[in-house]
Coordinates of C-alpha atoms in Angstrom, one line a residue:
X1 CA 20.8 -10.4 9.4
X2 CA 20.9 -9.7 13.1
X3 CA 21.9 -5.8 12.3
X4 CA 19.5 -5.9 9.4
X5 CA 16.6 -7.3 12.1
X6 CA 18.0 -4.9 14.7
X7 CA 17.4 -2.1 12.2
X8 CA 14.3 -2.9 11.2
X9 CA 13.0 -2.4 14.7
X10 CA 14.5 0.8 15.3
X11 CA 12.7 2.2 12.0
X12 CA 9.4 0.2 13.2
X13 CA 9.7 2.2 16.5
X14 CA 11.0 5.3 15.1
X15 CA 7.9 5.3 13.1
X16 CA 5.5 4.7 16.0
X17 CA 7.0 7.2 18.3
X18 CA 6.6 10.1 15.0
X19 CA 3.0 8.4 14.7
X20 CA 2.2 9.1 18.4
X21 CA 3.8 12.4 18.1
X22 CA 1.7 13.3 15.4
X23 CA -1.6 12.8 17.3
X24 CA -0.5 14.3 19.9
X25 CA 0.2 17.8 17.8
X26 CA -3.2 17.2 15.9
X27 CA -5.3 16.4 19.0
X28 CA -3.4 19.5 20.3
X29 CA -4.3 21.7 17.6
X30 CA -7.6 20.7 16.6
X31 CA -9.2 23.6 18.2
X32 CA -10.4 26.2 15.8
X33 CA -10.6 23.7 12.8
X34 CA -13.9 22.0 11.4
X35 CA -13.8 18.5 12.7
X36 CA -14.4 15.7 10.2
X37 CA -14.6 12.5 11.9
X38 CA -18.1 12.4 13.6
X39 CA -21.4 14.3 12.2
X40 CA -21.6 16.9 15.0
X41 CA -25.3 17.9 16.8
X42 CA -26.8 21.3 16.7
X43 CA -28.7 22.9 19.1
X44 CA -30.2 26.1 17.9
X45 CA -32.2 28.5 21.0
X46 CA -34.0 31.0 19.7
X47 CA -35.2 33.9 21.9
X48 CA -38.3 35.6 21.5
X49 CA -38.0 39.6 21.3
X50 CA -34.7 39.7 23.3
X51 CA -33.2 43.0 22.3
X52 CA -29.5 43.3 21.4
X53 CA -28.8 44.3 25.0
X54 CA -31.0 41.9 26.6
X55 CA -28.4 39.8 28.2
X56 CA -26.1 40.4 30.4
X57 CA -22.6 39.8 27.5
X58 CA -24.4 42.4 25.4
X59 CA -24.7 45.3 27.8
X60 CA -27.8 44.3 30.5
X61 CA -26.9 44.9 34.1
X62 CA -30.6 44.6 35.7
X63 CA -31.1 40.8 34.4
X64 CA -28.5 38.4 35.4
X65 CA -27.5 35.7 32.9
X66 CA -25.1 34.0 34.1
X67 CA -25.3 31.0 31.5
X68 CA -25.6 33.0 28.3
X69 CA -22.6 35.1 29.6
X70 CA -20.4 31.8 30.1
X71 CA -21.6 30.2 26.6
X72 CA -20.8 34.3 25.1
X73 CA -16.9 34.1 26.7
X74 CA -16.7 30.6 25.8
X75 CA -17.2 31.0 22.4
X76 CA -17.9 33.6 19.1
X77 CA -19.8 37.2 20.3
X78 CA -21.4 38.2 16.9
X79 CA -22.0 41.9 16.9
X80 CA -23.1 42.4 13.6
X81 CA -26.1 39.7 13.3
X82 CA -29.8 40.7 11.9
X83 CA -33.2 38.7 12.2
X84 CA -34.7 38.3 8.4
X85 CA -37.7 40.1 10.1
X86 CA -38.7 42.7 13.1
X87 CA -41.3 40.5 13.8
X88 CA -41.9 36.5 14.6
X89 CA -43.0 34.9 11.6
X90 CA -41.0 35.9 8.8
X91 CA -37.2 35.2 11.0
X92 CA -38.4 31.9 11.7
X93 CA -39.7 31.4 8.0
X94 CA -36.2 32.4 6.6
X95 CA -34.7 30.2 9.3
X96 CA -36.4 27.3 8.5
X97 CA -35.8 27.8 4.7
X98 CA -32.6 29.4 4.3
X99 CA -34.0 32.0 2.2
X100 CA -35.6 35.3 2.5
X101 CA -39.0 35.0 3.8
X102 CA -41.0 36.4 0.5
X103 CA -40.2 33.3 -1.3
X104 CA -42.2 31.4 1.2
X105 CA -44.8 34.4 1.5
X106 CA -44.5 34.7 5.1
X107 CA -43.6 38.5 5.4
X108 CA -46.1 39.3 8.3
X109 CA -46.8 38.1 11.3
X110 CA -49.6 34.7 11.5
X111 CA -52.4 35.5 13.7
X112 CA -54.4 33.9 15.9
X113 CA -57.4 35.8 15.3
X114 CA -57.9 36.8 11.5
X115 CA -57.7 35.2 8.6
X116 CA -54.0 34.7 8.5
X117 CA -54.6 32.2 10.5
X118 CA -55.4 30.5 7.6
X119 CA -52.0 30.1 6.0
X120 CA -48.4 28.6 6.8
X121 CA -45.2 27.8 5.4
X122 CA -46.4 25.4 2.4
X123 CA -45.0 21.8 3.2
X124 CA -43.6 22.0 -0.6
X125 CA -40.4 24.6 1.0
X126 CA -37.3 22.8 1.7
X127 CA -36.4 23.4 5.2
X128 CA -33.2 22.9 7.6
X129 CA -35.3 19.9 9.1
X130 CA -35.8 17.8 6.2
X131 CA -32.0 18.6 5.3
X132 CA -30.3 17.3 8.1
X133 CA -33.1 14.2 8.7
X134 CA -32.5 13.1 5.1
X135 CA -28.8 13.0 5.7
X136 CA -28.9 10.8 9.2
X137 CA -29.8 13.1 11.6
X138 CA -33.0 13.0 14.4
X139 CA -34.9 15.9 14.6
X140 CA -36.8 17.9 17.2
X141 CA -38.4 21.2 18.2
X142 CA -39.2 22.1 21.4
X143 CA -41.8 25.4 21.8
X144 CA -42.7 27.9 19.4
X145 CA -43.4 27.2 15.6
X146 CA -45.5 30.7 14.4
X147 CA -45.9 29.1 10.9
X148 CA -49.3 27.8 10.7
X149 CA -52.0 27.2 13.0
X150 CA -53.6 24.4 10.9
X151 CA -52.5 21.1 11.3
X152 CA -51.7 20.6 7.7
X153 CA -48.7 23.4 8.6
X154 CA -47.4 21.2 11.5
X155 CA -43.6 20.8 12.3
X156 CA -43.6 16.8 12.1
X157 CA -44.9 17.6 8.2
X158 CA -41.7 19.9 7.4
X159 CA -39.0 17.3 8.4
X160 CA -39.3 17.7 12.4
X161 CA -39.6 13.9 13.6
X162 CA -40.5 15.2 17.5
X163 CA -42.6 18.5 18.4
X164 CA -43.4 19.6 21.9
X165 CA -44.8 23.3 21.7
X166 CA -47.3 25.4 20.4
X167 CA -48.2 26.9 17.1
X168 CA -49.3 30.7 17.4
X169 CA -47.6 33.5 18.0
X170 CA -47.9 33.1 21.5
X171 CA -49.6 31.5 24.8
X172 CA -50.5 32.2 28.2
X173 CA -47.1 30.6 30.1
X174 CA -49.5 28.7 32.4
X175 CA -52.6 28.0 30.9
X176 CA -51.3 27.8 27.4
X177 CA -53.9 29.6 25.8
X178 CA -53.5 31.5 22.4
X179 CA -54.4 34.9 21.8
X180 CA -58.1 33.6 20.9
X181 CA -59.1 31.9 23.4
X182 CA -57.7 28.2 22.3
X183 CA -55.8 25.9 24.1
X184 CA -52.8 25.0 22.5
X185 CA -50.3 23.2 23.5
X186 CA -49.0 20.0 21.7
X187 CA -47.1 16.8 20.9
X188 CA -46.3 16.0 17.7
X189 CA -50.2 16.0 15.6
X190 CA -52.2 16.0 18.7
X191 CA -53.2 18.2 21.4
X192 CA -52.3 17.3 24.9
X193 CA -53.2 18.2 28.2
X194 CA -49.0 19.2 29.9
X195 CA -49.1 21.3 33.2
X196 CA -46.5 23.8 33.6
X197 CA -44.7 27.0 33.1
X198 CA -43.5 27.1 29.5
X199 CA -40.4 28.0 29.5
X200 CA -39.3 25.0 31.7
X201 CA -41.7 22.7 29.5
X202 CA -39.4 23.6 27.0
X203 CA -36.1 23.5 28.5
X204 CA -37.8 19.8 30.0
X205 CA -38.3 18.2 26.4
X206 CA -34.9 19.6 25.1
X207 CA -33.0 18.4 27.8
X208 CA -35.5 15.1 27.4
X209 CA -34.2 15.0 23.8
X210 CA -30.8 15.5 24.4
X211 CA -30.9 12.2 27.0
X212 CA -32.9 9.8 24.5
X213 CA -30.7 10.8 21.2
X214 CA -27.3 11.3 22.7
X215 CA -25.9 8.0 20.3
X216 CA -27.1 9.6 17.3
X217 CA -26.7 13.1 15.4
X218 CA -29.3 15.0 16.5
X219 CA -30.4 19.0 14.8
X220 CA -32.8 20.6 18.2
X221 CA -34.8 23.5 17.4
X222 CA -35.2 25.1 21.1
X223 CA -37.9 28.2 20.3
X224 CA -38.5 29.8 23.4
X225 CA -41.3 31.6 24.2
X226 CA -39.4 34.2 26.4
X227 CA -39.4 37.1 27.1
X228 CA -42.7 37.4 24.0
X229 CA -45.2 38.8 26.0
X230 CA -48.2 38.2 27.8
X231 CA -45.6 39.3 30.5
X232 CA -46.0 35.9 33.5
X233 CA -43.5 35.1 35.9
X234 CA -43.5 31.8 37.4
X235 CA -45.4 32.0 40.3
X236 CA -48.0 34.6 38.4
X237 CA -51.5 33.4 38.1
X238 CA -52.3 32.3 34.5
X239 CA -54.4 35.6 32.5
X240 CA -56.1 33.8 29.9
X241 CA -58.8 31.7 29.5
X242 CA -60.2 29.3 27.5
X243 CA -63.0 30.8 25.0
X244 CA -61.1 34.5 24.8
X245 CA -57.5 36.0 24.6
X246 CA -58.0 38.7 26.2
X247 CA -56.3 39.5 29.9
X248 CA -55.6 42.3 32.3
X249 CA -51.4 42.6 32.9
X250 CA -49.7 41.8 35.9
X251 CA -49.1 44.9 37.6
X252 CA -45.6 44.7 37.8
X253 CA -44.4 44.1 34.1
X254 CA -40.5 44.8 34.6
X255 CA -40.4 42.4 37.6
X256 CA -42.2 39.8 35.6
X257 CA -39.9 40.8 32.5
X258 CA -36.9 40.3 34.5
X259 CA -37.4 36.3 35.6
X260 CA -38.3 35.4 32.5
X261 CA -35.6 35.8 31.1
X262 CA -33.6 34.4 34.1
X263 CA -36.1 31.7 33.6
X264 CA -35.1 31.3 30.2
X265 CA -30.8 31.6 31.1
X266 CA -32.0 28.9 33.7
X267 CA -32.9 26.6 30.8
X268 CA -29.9 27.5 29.3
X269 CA -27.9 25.9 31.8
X270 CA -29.8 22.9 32.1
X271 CA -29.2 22.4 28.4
X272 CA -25.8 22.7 28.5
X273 CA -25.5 20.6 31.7
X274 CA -27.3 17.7 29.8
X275 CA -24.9 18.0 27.2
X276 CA -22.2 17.5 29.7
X277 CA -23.7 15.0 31.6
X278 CA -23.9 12.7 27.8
X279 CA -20.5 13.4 27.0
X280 CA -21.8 15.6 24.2
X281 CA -19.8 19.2 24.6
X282 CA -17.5 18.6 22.2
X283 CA -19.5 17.1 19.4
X284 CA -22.1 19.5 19.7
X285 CA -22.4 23.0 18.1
X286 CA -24.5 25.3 20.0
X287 CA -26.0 28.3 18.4
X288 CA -28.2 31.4 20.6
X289 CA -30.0 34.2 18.8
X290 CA -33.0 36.3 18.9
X291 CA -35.7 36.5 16.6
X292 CA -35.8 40.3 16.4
X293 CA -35.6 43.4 18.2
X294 CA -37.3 43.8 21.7
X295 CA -40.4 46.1 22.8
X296 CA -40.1 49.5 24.8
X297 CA -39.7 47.0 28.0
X298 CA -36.6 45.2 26.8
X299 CA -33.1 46.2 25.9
X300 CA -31.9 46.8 22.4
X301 CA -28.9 48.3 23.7
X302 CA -29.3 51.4 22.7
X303 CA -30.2 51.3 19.4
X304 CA -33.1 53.4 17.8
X305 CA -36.3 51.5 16.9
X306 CA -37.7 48.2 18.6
X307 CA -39.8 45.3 17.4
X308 CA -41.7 45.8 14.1
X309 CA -39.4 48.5 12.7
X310 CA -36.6 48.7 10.2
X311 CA -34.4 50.5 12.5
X312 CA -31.6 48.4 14.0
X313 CA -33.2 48.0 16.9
X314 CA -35.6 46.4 15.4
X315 CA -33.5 43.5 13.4
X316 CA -30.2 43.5 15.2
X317 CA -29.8 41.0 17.3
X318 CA -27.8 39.0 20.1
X319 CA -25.9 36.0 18.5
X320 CA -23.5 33.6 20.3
X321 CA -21.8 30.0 18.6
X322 CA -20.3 27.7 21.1
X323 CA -18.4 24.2 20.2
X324 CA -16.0 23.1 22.9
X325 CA -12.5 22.1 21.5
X326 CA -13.3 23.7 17.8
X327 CA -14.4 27.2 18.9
X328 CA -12.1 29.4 20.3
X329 CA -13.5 32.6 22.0
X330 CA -14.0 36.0 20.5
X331 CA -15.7 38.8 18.6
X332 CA -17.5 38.6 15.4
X333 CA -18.2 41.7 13.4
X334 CA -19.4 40.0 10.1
X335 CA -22.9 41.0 8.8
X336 CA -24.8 37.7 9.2
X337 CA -28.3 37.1 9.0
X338 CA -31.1 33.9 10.2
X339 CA -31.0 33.0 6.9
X340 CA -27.7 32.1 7.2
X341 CA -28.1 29.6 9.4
X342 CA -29.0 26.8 7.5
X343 CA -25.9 26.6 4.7
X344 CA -23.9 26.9 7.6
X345 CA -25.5 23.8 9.6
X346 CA -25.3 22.2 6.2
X347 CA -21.8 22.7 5.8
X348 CA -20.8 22.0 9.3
X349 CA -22.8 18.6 9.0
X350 CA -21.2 18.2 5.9
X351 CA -24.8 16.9 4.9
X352 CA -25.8 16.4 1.3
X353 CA -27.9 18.7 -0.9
X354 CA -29.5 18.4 -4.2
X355 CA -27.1 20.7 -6.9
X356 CA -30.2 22.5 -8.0
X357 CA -31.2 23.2 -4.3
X358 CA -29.6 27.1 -3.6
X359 CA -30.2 29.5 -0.6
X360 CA -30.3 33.2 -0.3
X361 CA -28.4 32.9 2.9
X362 CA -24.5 31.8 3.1
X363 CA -22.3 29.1 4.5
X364 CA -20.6 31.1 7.7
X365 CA -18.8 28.3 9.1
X366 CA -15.3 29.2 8.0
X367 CA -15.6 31.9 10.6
X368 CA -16.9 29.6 13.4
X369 CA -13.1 28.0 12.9
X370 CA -11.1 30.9 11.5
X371 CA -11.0 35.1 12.0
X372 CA -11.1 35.6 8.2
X373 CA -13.6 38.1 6.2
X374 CA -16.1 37.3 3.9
X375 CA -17.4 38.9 0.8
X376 CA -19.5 41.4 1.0
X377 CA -23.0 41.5 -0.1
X378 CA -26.3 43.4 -0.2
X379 CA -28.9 42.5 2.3
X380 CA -32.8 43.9 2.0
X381 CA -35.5 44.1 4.7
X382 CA -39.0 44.8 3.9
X383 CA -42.1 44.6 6.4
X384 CA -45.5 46.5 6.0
X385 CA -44.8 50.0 4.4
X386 CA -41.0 50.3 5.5
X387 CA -37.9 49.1 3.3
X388 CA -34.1 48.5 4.1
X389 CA -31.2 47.7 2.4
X390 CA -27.6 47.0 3.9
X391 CA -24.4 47.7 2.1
X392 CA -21.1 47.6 3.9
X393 CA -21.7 50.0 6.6
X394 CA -24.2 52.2 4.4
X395 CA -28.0 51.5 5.7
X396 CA -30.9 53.0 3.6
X397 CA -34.3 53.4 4.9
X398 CA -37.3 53.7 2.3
X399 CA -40.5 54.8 3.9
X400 CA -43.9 56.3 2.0
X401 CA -42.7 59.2 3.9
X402 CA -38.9 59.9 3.1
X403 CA -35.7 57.8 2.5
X404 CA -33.3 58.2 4.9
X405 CA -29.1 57.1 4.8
X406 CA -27.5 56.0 7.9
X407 CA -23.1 55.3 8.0
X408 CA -23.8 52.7 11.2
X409 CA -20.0 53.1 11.3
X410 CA -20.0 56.8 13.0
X411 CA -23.8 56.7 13.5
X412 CA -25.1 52.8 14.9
X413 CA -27.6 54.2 16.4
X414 CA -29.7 56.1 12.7
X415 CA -29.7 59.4 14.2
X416 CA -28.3 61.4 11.6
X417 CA -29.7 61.2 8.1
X418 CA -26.5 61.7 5.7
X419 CA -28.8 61.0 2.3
X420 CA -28.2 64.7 1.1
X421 CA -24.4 64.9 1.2
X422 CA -24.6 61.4 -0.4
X423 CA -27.3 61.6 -3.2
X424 CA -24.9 58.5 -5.6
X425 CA -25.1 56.1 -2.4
X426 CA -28.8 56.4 -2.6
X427 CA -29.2 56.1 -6.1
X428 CA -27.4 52.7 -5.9
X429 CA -29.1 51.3 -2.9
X430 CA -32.7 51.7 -4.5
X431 CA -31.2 50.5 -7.6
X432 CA -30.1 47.1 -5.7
X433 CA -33.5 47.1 -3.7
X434 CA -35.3 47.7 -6.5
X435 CA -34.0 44.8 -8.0
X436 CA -34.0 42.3 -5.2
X437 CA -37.7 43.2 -5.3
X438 CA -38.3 41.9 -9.1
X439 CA -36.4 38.6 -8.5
X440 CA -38.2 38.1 -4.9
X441 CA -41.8 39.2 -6.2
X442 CA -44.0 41.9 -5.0
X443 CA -46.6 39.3 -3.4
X444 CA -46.9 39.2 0.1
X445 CA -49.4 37.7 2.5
X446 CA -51.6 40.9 4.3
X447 CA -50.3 42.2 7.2
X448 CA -51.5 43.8 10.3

């Protein structure tokens, strides 16, 4: 009995000390694997026109961004990531929804001052918000919405339980007034009265929300109005009044340029630093992207074309995922879109979803945790009179004008049209395009 006893305990603590062991090589290797335990927070910061080289990771040496950098070498560089749209509206539309923005019929951009004010992303779509509420989480945007003006289009009515921000395309950054002559700034269904420069309005309520849901899952839309123009530093006067959009520029644009977008890398950093302060790092996923190519004034790294075209420059944009502990730093070259997004917050959440509910965009997240490929796929553009569609590394431009076929492999930049030495590549592209257009609809909302 006694050896039998004695025994016993030397299996009992041969199994303990293989239990501890055991955590201790799991805990160790953890990194670069989904966690399971714990629903994990999201924090998604969109830019607004920041070119591909906007920041100082993707090529900028005049603008210093020192945050952005640290979240870019601390985690996954994407060099192959596209906005849905060159322009405001339709990105945030295919965000929101997971799909491409057609379906919704948000291909152009919402004005402030004609009749497209009028419309907005119908409260019937099923957007990221309403996902990732119905499945535990709380909430929040903080800043620019761009998919209604009318309060029937409000965030709080799409699955967004807390909104500080404004709904137009843009404000003045001090006297938050649209571009036709409204105040607009707001909380939730009202408008309120909120001194301050906008971009640390918005980095205020984020880092606000952050603090008051730090014991719960929490999804935070962070849609900054930098570096969208009316070009304001913040010590510039304010250019718009109430009663009319119109303004005269500062003089010095480039210097104005410049601090917003330190502004913005400011916020950044407090964002993060809240997240450090709660304990949250590592149980938060952090995502930074653009919402399409920049204007002549910013820095698309090179590439031909800006905002509002279908040149890379006008769609390719700066993307950076961060997760302390389950991240580990590097390069991405996998084409992803905004679309994407949302499967992949899904799937990271592990959240729930009807069977009959599907998305145009695709779960990424095996890539957050692991360097493999994934399959490839066709992706299509189409704004105003222009057309795109993205195979591999072939890139065909359809204009009213010409068609034009780019190999971003030897030529990133669309400089030399190859369509003539390639006459079955082009066939097959408008073939695809063609029929992504009969399953996506040929109705569109007028553009501008």
């Amino acid at each position: 009995m006694i050896i039998n006893n004695h025994l016993s305990k030397t299996k009992f603590s041969m199994a303990i000390m293989f239990f501890i062991g055991f955590t201790f090589f799991v805990l160790a290797n953890c990194k670069g694997q989904n966690p399971s335990a714990v629903k994990p927070n999201i924090i998604l910061i969109m830019a607004d026109d920041l070119g591909y080289g906007g920041i100082g990771s993707y090529g900028e040496h005049r603008i210093k961004t020192p945050h952005l950098d640290a979240l870019t070498r601390e985690g996954i560089k994407f060099t192959d990531f596209h906005s849905n749209g060159a322009v405001c509206t339709p990105t945030r539309a295919a965000l929101l929804t997971g799909n491409y923005q057609q379906k919704s019929g948000l291909e152009g951009v919402i004005y402030a001052y004609n009749e497209t004010r009028k419309t907005g992303l119908d409260t019937s779509q099923i957007t990221i918000a309403k996902l990732l509420k119905n499945n535990g989480y709380r909430t929040g945007i903080m800043g620019k919405w761009h998919l209604g003006y009318q309060k029937e289009y409000n965030p709080v009515y799409h699955g967004f339980d807390e909104f500080h921000g404004y709904v137009s395309g843009n404000i003045d950054y001090h006297s938050h007034i649209d571009g036709s002559g409204v105040y607009d700034w707001w909380h939730d269904l009202e408008i309120v009265e909120e001194e301050g420069y906008v971009t640390d309005l918005i980095t205020q309520h984020s880092v606000n929300f952050i603090h008051e849901n730090r014991d719960n899952p929490f999804f935070l839309y962070v849609a900054q109005e930098s570096p969208h123009n009316p070009f304001q530093g913040r010590n510039d006067p304010a250019l718009r009044s109430l009663g009319t959009g119109k303004y005269t520029p500062v003089q010095d644009k480039r210097r104005a340029y410049k601090e917003m977008v330190e502004v913005m890398d400011e916020g950044m950093g407090k964002i993060m630093g809240a997240l450090e302060k709660n304990n949250l790092l590592e149980n938060t996923l952090v995502f930074f992207l653009s919402d399409n190519g920049a204007l002549p004034i910013g820095n698309n790294g090179g590439l031909n074309g800006k905002k509002a075209l279908l040149l890379e420059g006008g769609h390719r944009v700066p993307a950076i995922a961060y997760w302390k502990g389950h991240i580990s730093p590097g390069e991405s070259p996998e084409t992803l879109i905004t679309m994407d997004l949302l499967p992949t917050f899904l799937s990271v959440s592990r959240s729930q979803v009807p069977q009959d509910v599907k998305f145009d965009g695709r779960d990424f997240s095996k890539i957050l945790f692991d360097p493999s490929k994934l399959e490839e796929r066709t992706l299509f553009w189409r704004f105003r009179d222009q057309k795109a569609v993205r195979r591999k590394q072939w890139k065909l431009l359809i204009n009213e004008s010409d068609t034009t076929l780019y190999d971003l492999h030897q030529d990133l930049n669309e400089r030399n049209d190859i369509s003539n030495r390639h006459q079955d590549k082009v066939r097959n592209l408008v073939e695809e395009f063609e029929e992504w257009e009969k399953k996506i609809g040929q109705n569109q909302m007028k553009t501008f």
